[in-house]
Amino acid sequence: MLILPEAIDASQMYKLLIGAVTPRPIAWVSSMSQSGQVNLAPFSFFTVASANPPVLCFNPLYRGAREEKDTLANIREQNEFVVNTVSYRDLEVMNLSCHDLPPGHNEFEYANVASEASSKVAPPRVANSVASFECRLNQIVDLGDQALSGHLVLGDVVAVHVQDSAIEDYRIDSDQLDAIGRMAGTDYTLTRERVQLKR
Ligand SMILES: Cc1cc2nc3c(=O)[nH]c(=O)nc-3n(C[C@H](O)[C@H](O)[C@H](O)COP(=O)(O)O)c2cc1C
């Protein structure tokens, strides 16, 4: 079947993309408004953009036309955020934290997620995440102004926290990370079954 983007609507294209580009890792992003309101939300349009310099990127989509999510508005205001990892044990609270609370409401409190002060940026990090990456905004690439349009947020990593027991020689223990991946709809995948292949 050949599908041309111009022949389908945005929600059909969205379904195609999230169904085919799987599994997606999840960035659990904490941010803060200029007035100090803290926000936490998951984003699976997420990856590493560069290792040297270290840059992470994720993508808050518009809800409706020109309707920014709080995370994006905070980062535009304050230029800082933290990308926290999500382990399987966090699945339900991570899902709670995606609740669309009005601006100014704190998802750490709503989802009962413990926070801890960051070292170099103002937004707090998730205390129990196996790894947290403190980021300063590098740039935002605005990809459109309609519902579901992306706003690629690139952040320079300025500090990394890793739980002591989960790291050896800079290698993260995959069992302790116990990452989950986002599939389409309500599906998630675990990362407990792995295969090894030498290059
Ligand atoms: C696992 C998961 C992944 C998500 N990924 C994205 C994403 O990549 N981009 C996006 O705009 N929304 C994504 N969402 C929805 C946002 O988390 C949701 O809109 C949230 O309310 C945004 O919060 P904010 O307005 O406080 O920034 C995702 C939700 C879940 C549960």
PDB file of C-alpha atoms and ligand atoms in Angstrom:
ATOM      1  CA  MET A   1       0.000   0.000   0.000  1.00  0.00           C
ATOM      2  CA  LEU A   2       1.346   3.422  -0.927  1.00  0.00           C
ATOM      3  CA  ILE A   3       0.284   6.254   1.372  1.00  0.00           C
ATOM      4  CA  LEU A   4       0.942   9.880   0.506  1.00  0.00           C
ATOM      5  CA  PRO A   5       0.932  12.339   3.423  1.00  0.00           C
ATOM      6  CA  GLU A   6      -1.154  14.840   1.463  1.00  0.00           C
ATOM      7  CA  ALA A   7      -3.900  12.230   0.919  1.00  0.00           C
ATOM      8  CA  ILE A   8      -4.525  11.510   4.616  1.00  0.00           C
ATOM      9  CA  ASP A   9      -5.243  13.666   7.622  1.00  0.00           C
ATOM     10  CA  ALA A  10      -2.802  14.504  10.410  1.00  0.00           C
ATOM     11  CA  SER A  11      -4.247  12.017  12.899  1.00  0.00           C
ATOM     12  CA  GLN A  12      -3.961   9.162  10.371  1.00  0.00           C
ATOM     13  CA  MET A  13      -0.330  10.128   9.688  1.00  0.00           C
ATOM     14  CA  TYR A  14       0.293  10.269  13.447  1.00  0.00           C
ATOM     15  CA  LYS A  15      -1.110   6.734  13.808  1.00  0.00           C
ATOM     16  CA  LEU A  16       1.139   5.463  11.011  1.00  0.00           C
ATOM     17  CA  LEU A  17       4.231   7.030  12.554  1.00  0.00           C
ATOM     18  CA  ILE A  18       3.681   5.896  16.134  1.00  0.00           C
ATOM     19  CA  GLY A  19       2.728   2.405  14.963  1.00  0.00           C
ATOM     20  CA  ALA A  20       5.780   1.922  12.764  1.00  0.00           C
ATOM     21  CA  VAL A  21       8.483   3.769  14.707  1.00  0.00           C
ATOM     22  CA  THR A  22       8.632   1.466  17.710  1.00  0.00           C
ATOM     23  CA  PRO A  23       9.726   0.868  20.368  1.00  0.00           C
ATOM     24  CA  ARG A  24      10.425   4.434  21.428  1.00  0.00           C
ATOM     25  CA  PRO A  25      12.408   5.239  24.585  1.00  0.00           C
ATOM     26  CA  ILE A  26      10.744   7.596  27.030  1.00  0.00           C
ATOM     27  CA  ALA A  27      12.159  10.882  28.286  1.00  0.00           C
ATOM     28  CA  TRP A  28      10.523  11.858  31.552  1.00  0.00           C
ATOM     29  CA  VAL A  29      11.080  15.595  31.355  1.00  0.00           C
ATOM     30  CA  SER A  30      11.032  17.935  34.339  1.00  0.00           C
ATOM     31  CA  SER A  31      10.894  21.664  33.675  1.00  0.00           C
ATOM     32  CA  MET A  32      10.057  24.857  35.519  1.00  0.00           C
ATOM     33  CA  SER A  33       8.327  28.098  34.596  1.00  0.00           C
ATOM     34  CA  GLN A  34       9.960  31.461  35.207  1.00  0.00           C
ATOM     35  CA  SER A  35       7.746  31.847  38.282  1.00  0.00           C
ATOM     36  CA  GLY A  36       9.024  28.530  39.688  1.00  0.00           C
ATOM     37  CA  GLN A  37       6.095  26.199  38.834  1.00  0.00           C
ATOM     38  CA  VAL A  38       7.456  22.678  38.372  1.00  0.00           C
ATOM     39  CA  ASN A  39       6.255  20.329  35.634  1.00  0.00           C
ATOM     40  CA  LEU A  40       6.862  16.660  34.788  1.00  0.00           C
ATOM     41  CA  ALA A  41       5.738  14.861  31.607  1.00  0.00           C
ATOM     42  CA  PRO A  42       6.762  11.856  29.453  1.00  0.00           C
ATOM     43  CA  PHE A  43       7.825  12.188  25.800  1.00  0.00           C
ATOM     44  CA  SER A  44       8.584   9.255  23.505  1.00  0.00           C
ATOM     45  CA  PHE A  45       9.584  11.294  20.469  1.00  0.00           C
ATOM     46  CA  PHE A  46      13.011  11.217  22.078  1.00  0.00           C
ATOM     47  CA  THR A  47      16.600  10.275  21.302  1.00  0.00           C
ATOM     48  CA  VAL A  48      20.303  11.129  21.609  1.00  0.00           C
ATOM     49  CA  ALA A  49      21.211  13.834  19.081  1.00  0.00           C
ATOM     50  CA  SER A  50      24.972  13.978  19.714  1.00  0.00           C
ATOM     51  CA  ALA A  51      27.515  12.400  22.068  1.00  0.00           C
ATOM     52  CA  ASN A  52      30.294  14.972  21.659  1.00  0.00           C
ATOM     53  CA  PRO A  53      29.042  17.473  22.610  1.00  0.00           C
ATOM     54  CA  PRO A  54      26.364  15.535  24.496  1.00  0.00           C
ATOM     55  CA  VAL A  55      22.956  16.630  23.240  1.00  0.00           C
ATOM     56  CA  LEU A  56      19.542  15.053  23.844  1.00  0.00           C
ATOM     57  CA  CYS A  57      16.393  15.884  21.912  1.00  0.00           C
ATOM     58  CA  PHE A  58      12.693  15.318  22.378  1.00  0.00           C
ATOM     59  CA  ASN A  59       9.580  16.618  20.760  1.00  0.00           C
ATOM     60  CA  PRO A  60       6.560  18.212  22.422  1.00  0.00           C
ATOM     61  CA  LEU A  61       3.807  18.318  19.781  1.00  0.00           C
ATOM     62  CA  TYR A  62       1.181  21.029  19.653  1.00  0.00           C
ATOM     63  CA  ARG A  63      -2.126  19.854  21.183  1.00  0.00           C
ATOM     64  CA  GLY A  64      -4.350  22.029  19.005  1.00  0.00           C
ATOM     65  CA  ALA A  65      -3.204  24.643  16.528  1.00  0.00           C
ATOM     66  CA  ARG A  66      -0.595  26.821  18.270  1.00  0.00           C
ATOM     67  CA  GLU A  67      -1.383  25.214  21.621  1.00  0.00           C
ATOM     68  CA  GLU A  68       1.905  24.557  23.394  1.00  0.00           C
ATOM     69  CA  LYS A  69       2.329  21.951  26.108  1.00  0.00           C
ATOM     70  CA  ASP A  70       3.489  23.293  29.460  1.00  0.00           C
ATOM     71  CA  THR A  71       6.900  21.620  29.081  1.00  0.00           C
ATOM     72  CA  LEU A  72       7.592  23.540  25.867  1.00  0.00           C
ATOM     73  CA  ALA A  73       6.315  26.823  27.316  1.00  0.00           C
ATOM     74  CA  ASN A  74       8.532  26.333  30.396  1.00  0.00           C
ATOM     75  CA  ILE A  75      11.621  25.590  28.327  1.00  0.00           C
ATOM     76  CA  ARG A  76      11.018  28.642  26.139  1.00  0.00           C
ATOM     77  CA  GLU A  77      10.769  30.712  29.348  1.00  0.00           C
ATOM     78  CA  GLN A  78      13.512  29.198  31.378  1.00  0.00           C
ATOM     79  CA  ASN A  79      15.934  27.394  28.979  1.00  0.00           C
ATOM     80  CA  GLU A  80      16.519  24.408  31.248  1.00  0.00           C
ATOM     81  CA  PHE A  81      15.097  20.919  31.724  1.00  0.00           C
ATOM     82  CA  VAL A  82      16.002  17.448  33.002  1.00  0.00           C
ATOM     83  CA  VAL A  83      15.551  14.196  31.081  1.00  0.00           C
ATOM     84  CA  ASN A  84      14.908  11.383  33.572  1.00  0.00           C
ATOM     85  CA  THR A  85      14.861   7.684  32.640  1.00  0.00           C
ATOM     86  CA  VAL A  86      11.735   5.557  33.149  1.00  0.00           C
ATOM     87  CA  SER A  87      12.056   2.017  34.536  1.00  0.00           C
ATOM     88  CA  TYR A  88       9.304  -0.596  34.423  1.00  0.00           C
ATOM     89  CA  ARG A  89       8.540   0.024  38.118  1.00  0.00           C
ATOM     90  CA  ASP A  90       7.689   3.658  37.158  1.00  0.00           C
ATOM     91  CA  LEU A  91       5.209   2.715  34.419  1.00  0.00           C
ATOM     92  CA  GLU A  92       2.033   3.656  36.264  1.00  0.00           C
ATOM     93  CA  VAL A  93       3.279   6.879  37.849  1.00  0.00           C
ATOM     94  CA  MET A  94       4.854   7.938  34.558  1.00  0.00           C
ATOM     95  CA  ASN A  95       1.454   7.439  32.945  1.00  0.00           C
ATOM     96  CA  LEU A  96      -0.225   9.479  35.705  1.00  0.00           C
ATOM     97  CA  SER A  97       2.264  12.298  35.141  1.00  0.00           C
ATOM     98  CA  CYS A  98       1.081  12.699  31.527  1.00  0.00           C
ATOM     99  CA  HIS A  99      -2.270  13.925  32.822  1.00  0.00           C
ATOM    100  CA  ASP A 100      -3.102  17.258  31.250  1.00  0.00           C
ATOM    101  CA  LEU A 101      -3.113  19.405  34.389  1.00  0.00           C
ATOM    102  CA  PRO A 102      -3.657  23.162  34.030  1.00  0.00           C
ATOM    103  CA  PRO A 103      -0.444  25.223  33.856  1.00  0.00           C
ATOM    104  CA  GLY A 104       1.015  25.763  37.306  1.00  0.00           C
ATOM    105  CA  HIS A 105      -0.008  22.337  38.661  1.00  0.00           C
ATOM    106  CA  ASN A 106       2.851  20.109  39.695  1.00  0.00           C
ATOM    107  CA  GLU A 107       2.785  16.560  38.232  1.00  0.00           C
ATOM    108  CA  PHE A 108       5.441  15.435  40.760  1.00  0.00           C
ATOM    109  CA  GLU A 109       2.809  16.029  43.442  1.00  0.00           C
ATOM    110  CA  TYR A 110      -0.139  14.793  41.364  1.00  0.00           C
ATOM    111  CA  ALA A 111       1.592  11.477  40.520  1.00  0.00           C
ATOM    112  CA  ASN A 112       3.379  11.236  43.867  1.00  0.00           C
ATOM    113  CA  VAL A 113       6.861  11.164  42.319  1.00  0.00           C
ATOM    114  CA  ALA A 114       9.731  12.069  44.657  1.00  0.00           C
ATOM    115  CA  SER A 115      11.924  14.897  43.397  1.00  0.00           C
ATOM    116  CA  GLU A 116      15.455  15.927  44.205  1.00  0.00           C
ATOM    117  CA  ALA A 117      17.299  19.179  43.533  1.00  0.00           C
ATOM    118  CA  SER A 118      19.402  19.244  40.379  1.00  0.00           C
ATOM    119  CA  SER A 119      23.054  20.346  40.465  1.00  0.00           C
ATOM    120  CA  LYS A 120      23.314  22.849  37.644  1.00  0.00           C
ATOM    121  CA  VAL A 121      19.782  23.612  36.490  1.00  0.00           C
ATOM    122  CA  ALA A 122      16.706  24.912  38.281  1.00  0.00           C
ATOM    123  CA  PRO A 123      14.132  22.176  37.506  1.00  0.00           C
ATOM    124  CA  PRO A 124      14.335  19.275  39.980  1.00  0.00           C
ATOM    125  CA  ARG A 125      15.036  15.724  38.823  1.00  0.00           C
ATOM    126  CA  VAL A 126      13.152  12.496  39.519  1.00  0.00           C
ATOM    127  CA  ALA A 127      14.792  11.121  42.665  1.00  0.00           C
ATOM    128  CA  ASN A 128      14.402   7.441  41.783  1.00  0.00           C
ATOM    129  CA  SER A 129      15.333   7.533  38.110  1.00  0.00           C
ATOM    130  CA  VAL A 130      18.333   5.350  37.362  1.00  0.00           C
ATOM    131  CA  ALA A 131      19.771   8.209  35.275  1.00  0.00           C
ATOM    132  CA  SER A 132      18.930  11.906  34.941  1.00  0.00           C
ATOM    133  CA  PHE A 133      20.427  14.318  32.423  1.00  0.00           C
ATOM    134  CA  GLU A 134      20.415  17.996  33.328  1.00  0.00           C
ATOM    135  CA  CYS A 135      20.114  20.018  30.119  1.00  0.00           C
ATOM    136  CA  ARG A 136      20.409  23.630  28.979  1.00  0.00           C
ATOM    137  CA  LEU A 137      18.497  24.572  25.881  1.00  0.00           C
ATOM    138  CA  ASN A 138      20.579  24.445  22.710  1.00  0.00           C
ATOM    139  CA  GLN A 139      17.757  25.259  20.297  1.00  0.00           C
ATOM    140  CA  ILE A 140      14.127  24.620  19.467  1.00  0.00           C
ATOM    141  CA  VAL A 141      13.337  23.674  15.879  1.00  0.00           C
ATOM    142  CA  ASP A 142       9.717  24.668  15.218  1.00  0.00           C
ATOM    143  CA  LEU A 143       8.295  22.285  12.618  1.00  0.00           C
ATOM    144  CA  GLY A 144       4.814  23.724  12.196  1.00  0.00           C
ATOM    145  CA  ASP A 145       1.926  25.527  13.845  1.00  0.00           C
ATOM    146  CA  GLN A 146      -0.921  23.041  13.466  1.00  0.00           C
ATOM    147  CA  ALA A 147      -2.147  20.355  15.872  1.00  0.00           C
ATOM    148  CA  LEU A 148       0.424  17.522  16.161  1.00  0.00           C
ATOM    149  CA  SER A 149       3.224  19.657  14.735  1.00  0.00           C
ATOM    150  CA  GLY A 150       6.557  19.065  16.369  1.00  0.00           C
ATOM    151  CA  HIS A 151       8.919  21.329  18.249  1.00  0.00           C
ATOM    152  CA  LEU A 152      12.240  19.572  18.423  1.00  0.00           C
ATOM    153  CA  VAL A 153      13.908  20.600  21.655  1.00  0.00           C
ATOM    154  CA  LEU A 154      17.687  20.090  21.691  1.00  0.00           C
ATOM    155  CA  GLY A 155      19.397  20.295  25.072  1.00  0.00           C
ATOM    156  CA  ASP A 156      23.101  20.360  25.938  1.00  0.00           C
ATOM    157  CA  VAL A 157      23.766  17.913  28.758  1.00  0.00           C
ATOM    158  CA  VAL A 158      25.467  19.827  31.584  1.00  0.00           C
ATOM    159  CA  ALA A 159      25.320  17.187  34.342  1.00  0.00           C
ATOM    160  CA  VAL A 160      24.410  13.497  34.634  1.00  0.00           C
ATOM    161  CA  HIS A 161      23.216  11.643  37.725  1.00  0.00           C
ATOM    162  CA  VAL A 162      23.363   7.838  37.772  1.00  0.00           C
ATOM    163  CA  GLN A 163      22.451   5.623  40.716  1.00  0.00           C
ATOM    164  CA  ASP A 164      25.754   4.309  42.086  1.00  0.00           C
ATOM    165  CA  SER A 165      24.752   0.651  41.900  1.00  0.00           C
ATOM    166  CA  ALA A 166      23.712   0.936  38.236  1.00  0.00           C
ATOM    167  CA  ILE A 167      27.028   2.048  36.740  1.00  0.00           C
ATOM    168  CA  GLU A 168      30.413   0.433  36.264  1.00  0.00           C
ATOM    169  CA  ASP A 169      33.118   1.951  34.063  1.00  0.00           C
ATOM    170  CA  TYR A 170      30.470   4.321  32.632  1.00  0.00           C
ATOM    171  CA  ARG A 171      28.406   1.342  31.489  1.00  0.00           C
ATOM    172  CA  ILE A 172      24.789   1.418  32.645  1.00  0.00           C
ATOM    173  CA  ASP A 173      23.433  -1.883  33.957  1.00  0.00           C
ATOM    174  CA  SER A 174      20.488  -2.657  31.646  1.00  0.00           C
ATOM    175  CA  ASP A 175      18.872  -4.913  34.255  1.00  0.00           C
ATOM    176  CA  GLN A 176      18.759  -2.100  36.791  1.00  0.00           C
ATOM    177  CA  LEU A 177      17.663   0.455  34.221  1.00  0.00           C
ATOM    178  CA  ASP A 178      14.874  -1.940  33.228  1.00  0.00           C
ATOM    179  CA  ALA A 179      13.795   0.509  30.527  1.00  0.00           C
ATOM    180  CA  ILE A 180      10.404   0.407  28.906  1.00  0.00           C
ATOM    181  CA  GLY A 181       9.557   1.365  25.341  1.00  0.00           C
ATOM    182  CA  ARG A 182       6.454   3.005  23.956  1.00  0.00           C
ATOM    183  CA  MET A 183       4.521   1.202  21.249  1.00  0.00           C
ATOM    184  CA  ALA A 184       1.296   2.469  19.680  1.00  0.00           C
ATOM    185  CA  GLY A 185      -1.907   3.033  21.665  1.00  0.00           C
ATOM    186  CA  THR A 186      -1.721   1.690  25.196  1.00  0.00           C
ATOM    187  CA  ASP A 187       1.093  -0.783  24.474  1.00  0.00           C
ATOM    188  CA  TYR A 188       4.512  -0.697  26.077  1.00  0.00           C
ATOM    189  CA  THR A 189       7.385  -3.118  25.679  1.00  0.00           C
ATOM    190  CA  LEU A 190       9.910  -4.321  28.239  1.00  0.00           C
ATOM    191  CA  THR A 191      13.647  -4.631  27.549  1.00  0.00           C
ATOM    192  CA  ARG A 192      14.233  -7.786  29.574  1.00  0.00           C
ATOM    193  CA  GLU A 193      14.758 -10.107  26.612  1.00  0.00           C
ATOM    194  CA  ARG A 194      17.948  -9.216  24.788  1.00  0.00           C
ATOM    195  CA  VAL A 195      20.229 -10.785  22.168  1.00  0.00           C
ATOM    196  CA  GLN A 196      23.979 -10.346  21.773  1.00  0.00           C
ATOM    197  CA  LEU A 197      25.738  -9.895  18.469  1.00  0.00           C
ATOM    198  CA  LYS A 198      29.448  -9.180  18.007  1.00  0.00           C
ATOM    199  CA  ARG A 199      30.381  -6.681  15.309  1.00  0.00           C
TER     200      ARG A 199
HETATM  201  C1  LIG B   1       4.585   7.259  27.263  1.00  0.00           C
HETATM  202  C2  LIG B   1       4.135   8.596  26.758  1.00  0.00           C
HETATM  203  C3  LIG B   1       4.847   9.228  25.758  1.00  0.00           C
HETATM  204  C4  LIG B   1       4.441  10.478  25.272  1.00  0.00           C
HETATM  205  N1  LIG B   1       5.162  11.077  24.286  1.00  0.00           N
HETATM  206  C5  LIG B   1       4.840  12.306  23.844  1.00  0.00           C
HETATM  207  C6  LIG B   1       5.628  12.964  22.855  1.00  0.00           C
HETATM  208  O1  LIG B   1       6.647  12.461  22.371  1.00  0.00           O
HETATM  209  N2  LIG B   1       5.242  14.207  22.465  1.00  0.00           N
HETATM  210  C7  LIG B   1       4.151  14.815  22.997  1.00  0.00           C
HETATM  211  O2  LIG B   1       3.844  15.935  22.612  1.00  0.00           O
HETATM  212  N3  LIG B   1       3.377  14.217  23.934  1.00  0.00           N
HETATM  213  C8  LIG B   1       3.708  12.988  24.384  1.00  0.00           C
HETATM  214  N4  LIG B   1       2.965  12.393  25.364  1.00  0.00           N
HETATM  215  C9  LIG B   1       1.848  13.134  25.961  1.00  0.00           C
HETATM  216  C10 LIG B   1       2.351  14.156  26.988  1.00  0.00           C
HETATM  217  O3  LIG B   1       3.052  13.522  28.030  1.00  0.00           O
HETATM  218  C11 LIG B   1       1.132  14.885  27.565  1.00  0.00           C
HETATM  219  O4  LIG B   1       0.550  15.667  26.539  1.00  0.00           O
HETATM  220  C12 LIG B   1       1.445  15.749  28.764  1.00  0.00           C
HETATM  221  O5  LIG B   1       0.220  16.177  29.335  1.00  0.00           O
HETATM  222  C13 LIG B   1       2.248  16.978  28.425  1.00  0.00           C
HETATM  223  O6  LIG B   1       2.427  17.643  29.626  1.00  0.00           O
HETATM  224  P1  LIG B   1       2.699  19.183  29.779  1.00  0.00           P
HETATM  225  O7  LIG B   1       1.561  19.941  29.106  1.00  0.00           O
HETATM  226  O8  LIG B   1       2.723  19.337  31.245  1.00  0.00           O
HETATM  227  O9  LIG B   1       4.019  19.466  29.114  1.00  0.00           O
HETATM  228  C14 LIG B   1       3.307  11.122  25.823  1.00  0.00           C
HETATM  229  C15 LIG B   1       2.577  10.468  26.838  1.00  0.00           C
HETATM  230  C16 LIG B   1       2.981   9.219  27.297  1.00  0.00           C
HETATM  231  C17 LIG B   1       2.219   8.539  28.386  1.00  0.00           C
END
